[in-house]
PDB file of C-alpha atoms and ligand atoms in Angstrom:
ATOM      1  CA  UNK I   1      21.690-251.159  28.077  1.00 74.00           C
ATOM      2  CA  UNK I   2      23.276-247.649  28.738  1.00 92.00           C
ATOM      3  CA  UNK I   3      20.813-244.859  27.229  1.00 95.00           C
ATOM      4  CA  UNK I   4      22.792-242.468  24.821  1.00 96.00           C
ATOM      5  CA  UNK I   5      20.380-240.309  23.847  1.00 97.00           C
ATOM      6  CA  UNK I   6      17.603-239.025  26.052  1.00 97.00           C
ATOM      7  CA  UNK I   7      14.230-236.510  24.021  1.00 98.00           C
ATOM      8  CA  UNK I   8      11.723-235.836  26.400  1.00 97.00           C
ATOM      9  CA  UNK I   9       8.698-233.773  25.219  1.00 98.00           C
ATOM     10  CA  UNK I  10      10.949-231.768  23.130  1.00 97.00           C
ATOM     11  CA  UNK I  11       9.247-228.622  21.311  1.00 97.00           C
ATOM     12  CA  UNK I  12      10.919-226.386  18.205  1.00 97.00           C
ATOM     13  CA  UNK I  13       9.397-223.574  16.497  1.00 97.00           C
ATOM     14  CA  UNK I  14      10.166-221.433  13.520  1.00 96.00           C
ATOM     15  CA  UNK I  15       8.897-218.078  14.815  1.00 93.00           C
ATOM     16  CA  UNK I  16       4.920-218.816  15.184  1.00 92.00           C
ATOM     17  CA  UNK I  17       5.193-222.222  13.114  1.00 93.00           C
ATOM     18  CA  UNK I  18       6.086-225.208  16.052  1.00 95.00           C
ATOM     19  CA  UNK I  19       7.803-227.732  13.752  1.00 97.00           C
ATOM     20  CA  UNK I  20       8.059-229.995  16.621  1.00 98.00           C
ATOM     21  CA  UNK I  21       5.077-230.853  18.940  1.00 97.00           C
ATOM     22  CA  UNK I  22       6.698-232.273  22.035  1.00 97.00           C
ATOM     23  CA  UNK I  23       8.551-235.572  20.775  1.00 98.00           C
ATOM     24  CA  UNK I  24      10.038-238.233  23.960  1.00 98.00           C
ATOM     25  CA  UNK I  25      12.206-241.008  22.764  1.00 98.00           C
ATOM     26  CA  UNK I  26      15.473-242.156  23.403  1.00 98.00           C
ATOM     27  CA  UNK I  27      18.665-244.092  21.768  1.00 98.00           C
ATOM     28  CA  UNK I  28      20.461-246.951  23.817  1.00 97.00           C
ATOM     29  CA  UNK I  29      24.359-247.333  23.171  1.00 96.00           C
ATOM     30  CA  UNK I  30      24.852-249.538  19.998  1.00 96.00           C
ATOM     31  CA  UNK I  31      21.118-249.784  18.605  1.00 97.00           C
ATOM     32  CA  UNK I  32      20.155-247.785  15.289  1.00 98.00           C
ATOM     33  CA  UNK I  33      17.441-245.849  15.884  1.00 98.00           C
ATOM     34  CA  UNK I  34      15.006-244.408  13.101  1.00 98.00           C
ATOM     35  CA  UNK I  35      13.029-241.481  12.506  1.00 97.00           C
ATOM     36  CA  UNK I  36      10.516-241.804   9.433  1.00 95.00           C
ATOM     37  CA  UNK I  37       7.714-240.129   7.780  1.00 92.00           C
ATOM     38  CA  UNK I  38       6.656-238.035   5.543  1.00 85.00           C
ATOM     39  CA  UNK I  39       7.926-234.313   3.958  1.00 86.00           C
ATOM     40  CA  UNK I  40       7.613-231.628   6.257  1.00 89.00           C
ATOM     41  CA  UNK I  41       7.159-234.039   9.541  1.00 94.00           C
ATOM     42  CA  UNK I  42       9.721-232.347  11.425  1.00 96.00           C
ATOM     43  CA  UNK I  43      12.862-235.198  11.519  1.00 96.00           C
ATOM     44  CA  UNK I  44      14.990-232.802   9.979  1.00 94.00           C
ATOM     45  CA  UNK I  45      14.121-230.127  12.281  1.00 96.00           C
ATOM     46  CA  UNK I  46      14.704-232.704  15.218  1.00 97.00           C
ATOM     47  CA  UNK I  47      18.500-233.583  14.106  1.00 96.00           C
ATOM     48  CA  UNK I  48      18.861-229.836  14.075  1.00 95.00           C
ATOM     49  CA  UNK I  49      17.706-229.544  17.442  1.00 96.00           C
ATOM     50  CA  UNK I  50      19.865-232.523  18.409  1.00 96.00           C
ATOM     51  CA  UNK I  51      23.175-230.570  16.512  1.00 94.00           C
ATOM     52  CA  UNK I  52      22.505-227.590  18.466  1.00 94.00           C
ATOM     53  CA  UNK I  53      21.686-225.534  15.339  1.00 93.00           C
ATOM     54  CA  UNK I  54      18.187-224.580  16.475  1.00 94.00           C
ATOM     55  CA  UNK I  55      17.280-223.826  20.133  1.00 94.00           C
ATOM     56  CA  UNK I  56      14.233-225.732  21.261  1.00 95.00           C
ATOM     57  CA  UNK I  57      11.554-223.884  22.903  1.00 95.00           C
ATOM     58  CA  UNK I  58      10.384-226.639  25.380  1.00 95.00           C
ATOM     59  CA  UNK I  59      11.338-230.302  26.886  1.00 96.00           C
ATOM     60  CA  UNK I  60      15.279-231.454  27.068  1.00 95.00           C
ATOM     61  CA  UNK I  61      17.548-233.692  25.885  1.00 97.00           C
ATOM     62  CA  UNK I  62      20.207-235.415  27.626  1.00 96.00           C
ATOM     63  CA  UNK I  63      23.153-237.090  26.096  1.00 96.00           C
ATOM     64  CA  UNK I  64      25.649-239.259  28.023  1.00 93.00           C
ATOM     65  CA  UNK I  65      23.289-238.257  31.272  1.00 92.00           C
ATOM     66  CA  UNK I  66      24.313-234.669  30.492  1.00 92.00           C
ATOM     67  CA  UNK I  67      21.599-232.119  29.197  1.00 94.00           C
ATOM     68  CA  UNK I  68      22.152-229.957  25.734  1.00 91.00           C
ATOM     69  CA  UNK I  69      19.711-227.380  26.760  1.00 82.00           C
ATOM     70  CA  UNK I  70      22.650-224.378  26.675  1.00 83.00           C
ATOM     71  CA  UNK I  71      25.869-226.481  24.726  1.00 89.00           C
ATOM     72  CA  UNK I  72      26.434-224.826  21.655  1.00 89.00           C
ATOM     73  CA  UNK I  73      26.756-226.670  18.782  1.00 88.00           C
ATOM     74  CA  UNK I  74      30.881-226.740  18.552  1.00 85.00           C
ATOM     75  CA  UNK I  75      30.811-228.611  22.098  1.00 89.00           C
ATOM     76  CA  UNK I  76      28.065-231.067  21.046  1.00 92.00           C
ATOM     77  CA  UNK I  77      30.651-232.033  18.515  1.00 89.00           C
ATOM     78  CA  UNK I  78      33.083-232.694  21.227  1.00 88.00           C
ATOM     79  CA  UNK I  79      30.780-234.675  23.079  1.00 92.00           C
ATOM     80  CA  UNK I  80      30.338-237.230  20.370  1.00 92.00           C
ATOM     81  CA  UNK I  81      27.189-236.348  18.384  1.00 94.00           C
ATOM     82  CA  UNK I  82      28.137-236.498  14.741  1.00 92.00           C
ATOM     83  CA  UNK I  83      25.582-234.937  12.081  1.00 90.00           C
ATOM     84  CA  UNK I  84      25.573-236.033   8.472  1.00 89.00           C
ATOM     85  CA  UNK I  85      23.276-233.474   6.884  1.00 84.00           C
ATOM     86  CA  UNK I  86      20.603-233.924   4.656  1.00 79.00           C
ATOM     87  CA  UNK I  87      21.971-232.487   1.152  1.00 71.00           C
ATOM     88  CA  UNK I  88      25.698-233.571   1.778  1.00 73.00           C
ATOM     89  CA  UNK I  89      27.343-230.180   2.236  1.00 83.00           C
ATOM     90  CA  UNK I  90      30.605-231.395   1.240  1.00 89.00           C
ATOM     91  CA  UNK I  91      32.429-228.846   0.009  1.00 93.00           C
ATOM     92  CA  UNK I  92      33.186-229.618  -4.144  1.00 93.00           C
ATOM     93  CA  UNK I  93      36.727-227.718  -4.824  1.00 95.00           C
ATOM     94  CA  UNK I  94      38.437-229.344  -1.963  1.00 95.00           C
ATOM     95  CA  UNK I  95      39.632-232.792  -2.189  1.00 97.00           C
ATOM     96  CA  UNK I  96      38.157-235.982  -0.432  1.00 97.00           C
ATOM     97  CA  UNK I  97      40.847-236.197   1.540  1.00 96.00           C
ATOM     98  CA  UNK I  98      40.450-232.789   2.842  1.00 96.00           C
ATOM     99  CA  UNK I  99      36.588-232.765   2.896  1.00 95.00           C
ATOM    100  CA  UNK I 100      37.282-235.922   5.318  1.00 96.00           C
ATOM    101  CA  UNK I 101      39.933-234.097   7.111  1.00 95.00           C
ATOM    102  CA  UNK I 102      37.535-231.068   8.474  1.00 92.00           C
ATOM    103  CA  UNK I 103      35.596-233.691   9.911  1.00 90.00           C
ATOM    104  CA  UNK I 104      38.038-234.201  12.267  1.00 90.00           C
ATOM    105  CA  UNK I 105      38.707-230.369  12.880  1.00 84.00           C
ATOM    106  CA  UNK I 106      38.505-230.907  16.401  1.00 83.00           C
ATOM    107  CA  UNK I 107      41.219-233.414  17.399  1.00 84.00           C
ATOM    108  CA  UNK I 108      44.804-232.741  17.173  1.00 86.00           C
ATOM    109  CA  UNK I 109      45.864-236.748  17.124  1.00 91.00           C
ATOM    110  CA  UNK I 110      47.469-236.942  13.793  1.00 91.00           C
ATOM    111  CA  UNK I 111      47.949-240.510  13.589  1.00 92.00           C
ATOM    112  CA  UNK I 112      45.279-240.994  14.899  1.00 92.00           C
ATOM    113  CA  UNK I 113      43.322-238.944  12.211  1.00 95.00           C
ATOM    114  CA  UNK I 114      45.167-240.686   9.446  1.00 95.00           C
ATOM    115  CA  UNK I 115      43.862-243.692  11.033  1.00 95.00           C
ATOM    116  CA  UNK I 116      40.380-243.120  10.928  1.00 94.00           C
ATOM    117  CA  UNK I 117      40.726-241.601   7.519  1.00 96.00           C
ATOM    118  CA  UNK I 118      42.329-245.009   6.146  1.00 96.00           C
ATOM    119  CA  UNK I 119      39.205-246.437   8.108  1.00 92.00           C
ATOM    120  CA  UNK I 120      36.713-244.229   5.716  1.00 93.00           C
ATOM    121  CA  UNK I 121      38.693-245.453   2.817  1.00 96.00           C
ATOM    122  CA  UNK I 122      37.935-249.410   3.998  1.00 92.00           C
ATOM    123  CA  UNK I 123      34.404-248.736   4.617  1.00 90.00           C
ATOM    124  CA  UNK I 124      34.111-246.833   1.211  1.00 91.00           C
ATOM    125  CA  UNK I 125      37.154-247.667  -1.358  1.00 93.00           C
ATOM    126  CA  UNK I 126      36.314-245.207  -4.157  1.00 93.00           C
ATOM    127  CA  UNK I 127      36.828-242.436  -1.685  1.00 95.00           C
ATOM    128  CA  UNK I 128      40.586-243.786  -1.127  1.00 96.00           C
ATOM    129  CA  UNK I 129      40.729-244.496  -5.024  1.00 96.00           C
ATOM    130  CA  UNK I 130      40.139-240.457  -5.891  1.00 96.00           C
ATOM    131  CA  UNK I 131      41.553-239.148  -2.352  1.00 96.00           C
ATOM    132  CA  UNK I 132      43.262-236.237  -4.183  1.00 97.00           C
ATOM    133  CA  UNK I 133      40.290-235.336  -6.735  1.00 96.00           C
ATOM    134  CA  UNK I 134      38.155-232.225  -5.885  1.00 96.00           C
ATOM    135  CA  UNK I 135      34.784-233.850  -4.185  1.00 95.00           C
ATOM    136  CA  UNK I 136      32.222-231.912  -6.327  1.00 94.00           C
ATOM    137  CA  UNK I 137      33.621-234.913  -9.210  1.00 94.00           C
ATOM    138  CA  UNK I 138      31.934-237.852  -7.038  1.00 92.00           C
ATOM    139  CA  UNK I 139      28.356-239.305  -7.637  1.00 88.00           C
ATOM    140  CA  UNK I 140      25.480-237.915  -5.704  1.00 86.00           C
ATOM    141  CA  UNK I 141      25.937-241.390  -3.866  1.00 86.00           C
ATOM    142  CA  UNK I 142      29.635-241.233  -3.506  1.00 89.00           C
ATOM    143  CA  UNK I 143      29.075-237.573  -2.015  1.00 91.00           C
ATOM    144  CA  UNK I 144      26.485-239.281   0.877  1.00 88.00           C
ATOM    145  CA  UNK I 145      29.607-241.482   1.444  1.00 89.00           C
ATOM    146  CA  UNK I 146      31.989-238.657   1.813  1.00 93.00           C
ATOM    147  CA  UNK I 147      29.771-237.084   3.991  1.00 92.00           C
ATOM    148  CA  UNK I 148      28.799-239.900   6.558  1.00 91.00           C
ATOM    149  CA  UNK I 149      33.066-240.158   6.778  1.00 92.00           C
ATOM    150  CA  UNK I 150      33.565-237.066   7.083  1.00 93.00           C
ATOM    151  CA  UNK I 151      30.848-237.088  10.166  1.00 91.00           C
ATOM    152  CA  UNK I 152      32.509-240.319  11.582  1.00 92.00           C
ATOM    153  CA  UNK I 153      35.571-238.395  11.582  1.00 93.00           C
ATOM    154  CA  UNK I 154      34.350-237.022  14.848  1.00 89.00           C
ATOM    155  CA  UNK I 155      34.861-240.524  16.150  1.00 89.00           C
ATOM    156  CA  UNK I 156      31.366-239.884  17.011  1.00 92.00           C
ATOM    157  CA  UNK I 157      29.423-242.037  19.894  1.00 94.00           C
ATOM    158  CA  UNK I 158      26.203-241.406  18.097  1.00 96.00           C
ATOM    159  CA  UNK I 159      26.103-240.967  14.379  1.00 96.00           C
ATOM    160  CA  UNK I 160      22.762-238.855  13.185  1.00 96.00           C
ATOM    161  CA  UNK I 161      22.231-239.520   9.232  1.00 95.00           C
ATOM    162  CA  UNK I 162      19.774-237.510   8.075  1.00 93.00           C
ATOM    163  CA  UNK I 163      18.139-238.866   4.693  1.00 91.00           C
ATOM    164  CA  UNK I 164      21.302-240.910   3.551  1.00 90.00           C
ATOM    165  CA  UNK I 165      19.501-242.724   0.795  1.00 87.00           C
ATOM    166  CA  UNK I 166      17.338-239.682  -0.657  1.00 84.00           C
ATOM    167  CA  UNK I 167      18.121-239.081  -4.332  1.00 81.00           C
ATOM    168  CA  UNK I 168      20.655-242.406  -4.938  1.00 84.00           C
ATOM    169  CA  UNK I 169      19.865-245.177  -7.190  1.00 86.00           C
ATOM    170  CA  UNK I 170      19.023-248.931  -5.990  1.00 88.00           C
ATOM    171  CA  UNK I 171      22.283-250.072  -5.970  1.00 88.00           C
ATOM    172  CA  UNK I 172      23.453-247.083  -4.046  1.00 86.00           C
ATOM    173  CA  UNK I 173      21.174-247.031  -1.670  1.00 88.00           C
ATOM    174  CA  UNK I 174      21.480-250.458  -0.916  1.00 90.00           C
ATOM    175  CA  UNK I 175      25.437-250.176  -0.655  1.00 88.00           C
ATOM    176  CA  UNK I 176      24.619-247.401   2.051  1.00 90.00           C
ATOM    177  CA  UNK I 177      22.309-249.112   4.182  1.00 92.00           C
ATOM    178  CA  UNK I 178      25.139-252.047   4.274  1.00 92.00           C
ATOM    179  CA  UNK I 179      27.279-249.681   5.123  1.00 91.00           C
ATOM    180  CA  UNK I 180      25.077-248.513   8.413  1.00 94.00           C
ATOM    181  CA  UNK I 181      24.850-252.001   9.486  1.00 94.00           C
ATOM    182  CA  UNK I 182      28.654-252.307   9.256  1.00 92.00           C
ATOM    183  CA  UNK I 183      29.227-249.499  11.294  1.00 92.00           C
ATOM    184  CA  UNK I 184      26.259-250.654  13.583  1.00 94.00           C
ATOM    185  CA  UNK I 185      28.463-254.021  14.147  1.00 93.00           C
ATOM    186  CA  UNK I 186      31.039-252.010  14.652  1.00 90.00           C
ATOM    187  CA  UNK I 187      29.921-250.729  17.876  1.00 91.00           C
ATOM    188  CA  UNK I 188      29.029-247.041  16.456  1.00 94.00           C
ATOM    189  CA  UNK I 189      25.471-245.707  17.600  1.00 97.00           C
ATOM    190  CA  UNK I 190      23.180-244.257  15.102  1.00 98.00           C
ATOM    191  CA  UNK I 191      20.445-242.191  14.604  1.00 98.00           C
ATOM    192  CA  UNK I 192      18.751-242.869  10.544  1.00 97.00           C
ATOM    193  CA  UNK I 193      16.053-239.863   9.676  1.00 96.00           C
ATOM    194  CA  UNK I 194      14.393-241.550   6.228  1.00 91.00           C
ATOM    195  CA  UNK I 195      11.959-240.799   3.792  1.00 86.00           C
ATOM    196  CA  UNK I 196      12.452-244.827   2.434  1.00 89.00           C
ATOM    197  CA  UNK I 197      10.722-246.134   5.322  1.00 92.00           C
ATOM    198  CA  UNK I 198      11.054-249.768   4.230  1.00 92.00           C
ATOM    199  CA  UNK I 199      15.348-249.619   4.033  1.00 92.00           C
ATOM    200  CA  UNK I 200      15.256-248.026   7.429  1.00 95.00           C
ATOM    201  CA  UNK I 201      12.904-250.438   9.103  1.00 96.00           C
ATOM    202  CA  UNK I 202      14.592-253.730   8.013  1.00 95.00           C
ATOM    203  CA  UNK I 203      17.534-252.719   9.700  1.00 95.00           C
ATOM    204  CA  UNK I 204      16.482-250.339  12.979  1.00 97.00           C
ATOM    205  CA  UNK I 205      15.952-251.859  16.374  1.00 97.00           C
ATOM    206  CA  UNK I 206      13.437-249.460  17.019  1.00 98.00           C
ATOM    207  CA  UNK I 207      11.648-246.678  14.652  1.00 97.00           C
ATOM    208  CA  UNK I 208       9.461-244.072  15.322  1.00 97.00           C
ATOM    209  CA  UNK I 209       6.613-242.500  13.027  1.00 96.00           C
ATOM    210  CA  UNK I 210       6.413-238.894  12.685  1.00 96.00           C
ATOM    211  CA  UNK I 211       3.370-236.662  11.306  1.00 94.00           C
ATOM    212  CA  UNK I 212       2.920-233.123  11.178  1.00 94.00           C
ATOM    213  CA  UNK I 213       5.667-232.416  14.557  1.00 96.00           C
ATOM    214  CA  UNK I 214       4.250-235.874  16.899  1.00 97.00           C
ATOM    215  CA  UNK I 215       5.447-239.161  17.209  1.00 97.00           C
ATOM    216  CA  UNK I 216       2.201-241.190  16.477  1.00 95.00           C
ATOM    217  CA  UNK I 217       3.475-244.623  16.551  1.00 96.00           C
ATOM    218  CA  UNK I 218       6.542-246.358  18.063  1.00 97.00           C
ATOM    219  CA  UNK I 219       7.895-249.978  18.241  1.00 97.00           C
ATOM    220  CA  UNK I 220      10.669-251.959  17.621  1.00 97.00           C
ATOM    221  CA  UNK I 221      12.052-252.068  13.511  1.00 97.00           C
ATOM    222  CA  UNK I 222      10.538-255.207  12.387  1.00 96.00           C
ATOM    223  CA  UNK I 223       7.302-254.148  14.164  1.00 96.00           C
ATOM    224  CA  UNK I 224       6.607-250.857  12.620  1.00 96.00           C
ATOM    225  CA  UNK I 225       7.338-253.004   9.261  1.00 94.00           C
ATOM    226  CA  UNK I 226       4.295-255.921  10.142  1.00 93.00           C
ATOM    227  CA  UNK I 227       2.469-252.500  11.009  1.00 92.00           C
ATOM    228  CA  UNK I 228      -0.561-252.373   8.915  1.00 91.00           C
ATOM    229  CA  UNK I 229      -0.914-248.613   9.435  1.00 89.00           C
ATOM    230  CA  UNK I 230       2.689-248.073   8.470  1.00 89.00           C
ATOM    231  CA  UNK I 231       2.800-250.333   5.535  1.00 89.00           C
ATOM    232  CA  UNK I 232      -0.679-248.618   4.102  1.00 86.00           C
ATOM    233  CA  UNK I 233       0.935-244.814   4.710  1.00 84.00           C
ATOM    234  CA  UNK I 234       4.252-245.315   3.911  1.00 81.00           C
ATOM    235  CA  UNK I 235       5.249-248.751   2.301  1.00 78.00           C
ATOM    236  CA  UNK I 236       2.967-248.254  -0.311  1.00 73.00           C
ATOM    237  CA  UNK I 237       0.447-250.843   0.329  1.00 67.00           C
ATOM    238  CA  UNK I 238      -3.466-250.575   0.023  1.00 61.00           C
TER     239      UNK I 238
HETATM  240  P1  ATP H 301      11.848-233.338   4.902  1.00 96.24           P
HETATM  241  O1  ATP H 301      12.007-234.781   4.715  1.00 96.24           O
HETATM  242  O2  ATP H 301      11.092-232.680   3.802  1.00 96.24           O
HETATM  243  O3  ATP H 301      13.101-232.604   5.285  1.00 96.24           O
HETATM  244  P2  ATP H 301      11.137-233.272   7.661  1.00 96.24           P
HETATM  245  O4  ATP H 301      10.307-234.317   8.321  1.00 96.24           O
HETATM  246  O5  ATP H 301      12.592-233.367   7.888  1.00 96.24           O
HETATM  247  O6  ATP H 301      10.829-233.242   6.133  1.00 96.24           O
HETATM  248  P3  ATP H 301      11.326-230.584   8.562  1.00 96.24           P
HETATM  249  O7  ATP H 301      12.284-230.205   7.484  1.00 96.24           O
HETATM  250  O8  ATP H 301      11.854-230.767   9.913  1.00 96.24           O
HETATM  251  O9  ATP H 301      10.568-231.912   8.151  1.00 96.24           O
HETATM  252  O10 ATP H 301      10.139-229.523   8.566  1.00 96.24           O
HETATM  253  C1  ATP H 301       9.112-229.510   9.570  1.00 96.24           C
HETATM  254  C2  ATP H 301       8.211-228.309   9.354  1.00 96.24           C
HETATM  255  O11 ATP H 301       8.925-227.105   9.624  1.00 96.24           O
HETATM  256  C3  ATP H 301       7.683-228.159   7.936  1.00 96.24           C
HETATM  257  O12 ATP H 301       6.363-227.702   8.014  1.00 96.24           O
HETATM  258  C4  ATP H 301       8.574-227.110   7.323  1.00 96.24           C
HETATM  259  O13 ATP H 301       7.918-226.388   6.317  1.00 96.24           O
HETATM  260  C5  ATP H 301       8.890-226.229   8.514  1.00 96.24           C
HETATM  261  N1  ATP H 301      10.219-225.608   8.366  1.00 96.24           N
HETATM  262  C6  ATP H 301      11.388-226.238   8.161  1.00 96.24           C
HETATM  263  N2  ATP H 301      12.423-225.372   8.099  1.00 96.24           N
HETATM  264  C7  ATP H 301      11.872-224.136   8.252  1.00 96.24           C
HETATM  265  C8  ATP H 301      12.392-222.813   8.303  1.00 96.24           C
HETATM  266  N3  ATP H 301      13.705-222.559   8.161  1.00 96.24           N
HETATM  267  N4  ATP H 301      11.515-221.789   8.469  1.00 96.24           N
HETATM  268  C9  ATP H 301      10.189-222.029   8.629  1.00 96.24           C
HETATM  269  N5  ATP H 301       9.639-223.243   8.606  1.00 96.24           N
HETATM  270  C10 ATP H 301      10.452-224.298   8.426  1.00 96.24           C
END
């Protein structure tokens, strides 16, 4: 399998605080890769890193066999690394269509971009249904769904969602983890940061524990969800 994504001992501080403690892992082309633990772990911080929005202080990352260390974040765009923010930051007075249409601020194909706009409407209908309302109108979990079209826009080669599920109910969360297996069969690449460790488990091919800035424990999805360890610290089990 090609490798997509390479971290290797990759270090971030804010000023004195290091955030990240010198993480290695890596993404092959098609899996979905996840990122879990709890607040304050540093998987937010990582995607960051990965964006280009924060400069690491140590180790490097390679993407496509090409290293990130001084692309700034505009380029890593180009390159195909798509980021789907924690919080949404859709923008609420401009219409869905529009919010979807800045996702693709860097191509000039117009068919093409009407293309893969009709493409977020298949995946998500009620975005096509209200294409001309302002955005700020949708449901929290209609807003996660703007955003991860917007970021597949991009016509990304690796998708980074970063806590999709956090703050929707059941049936909205459960709607967007369909969704990333979808685009997984789809051929699209992803990278899932989640607090909901059991959701991102059950559908990973390989996960990754964070605490406190390390990677204490790694293995393939349904591994890490057998894990005794994981299931006492984070599925909730004595
Ligand atoms: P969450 O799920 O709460 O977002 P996380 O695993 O994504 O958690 P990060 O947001 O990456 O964790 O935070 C890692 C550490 O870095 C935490 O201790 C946090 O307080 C600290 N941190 C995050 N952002 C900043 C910042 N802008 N300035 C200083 N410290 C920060």
């Amino acid at each position: 399998m090609t490798t997509l994504l390479e971290v290797e001992d990759l270090r971030v501080a804010y000023g004195k605080i290091e955030a990240v403690k010198g993480i290695s892992f890596k993404v092959d082309a098609g899996e979905v890769v996840t990122l879990i633990g709890t607040n304050g772990a540093g998987k937010t911080t990582t995607l960051r890193t990965l964006s280009g929005l924060l400069k690491p202080v140590g180790g490097q990352i390679k993407f496509n066999g090409k290293s990130l260390k001084k692309t700034p974040a505009h380029q890593i765009v180009s390159l195909g690394l798509a980021h789907s923010p924690e919080g949404r930051h859709i923008f609420p007075r401009m219409t869905i269509e529009d919010n979807l249409r800045l996702g693709a601020f860097l191509r000039d194909d117009k068919a093409g971009i009407d293309k893969d706009i009709q493409r977020a409407y298949d995946l998500f209908p009620i975005l096509g249904e209200r294409r001309k309302q302002a955005a700020g109108t949708l449901s929290g979990g209609e807003q996660q769904m703007l955003a991860m079209g917007r970021a597949l826009m991009s016509q990304p080669k690796l998708l980074m969602l970063d806590e999709p599920s956090m703050g929707l109910s059941p049936i909205m969360m459960q709607k967007i983890m369909a969704t990333i297996v979808e685009l997984k069969a789809q051929g699209t690449t992803i990278l899932l940061v989640e607090q909901n460790a059991q959701a991102a488990l059950s559908l990973a091919d390989h996960g990754h524990v964070m605490e406190i800035g390390n990677i204490v424990l790694s293995g393939t999805g349904q591994d890490l969800l057998h894990d005794e360890s994981v299931r006492k610290a984070y599925l909730g089990e004595d």
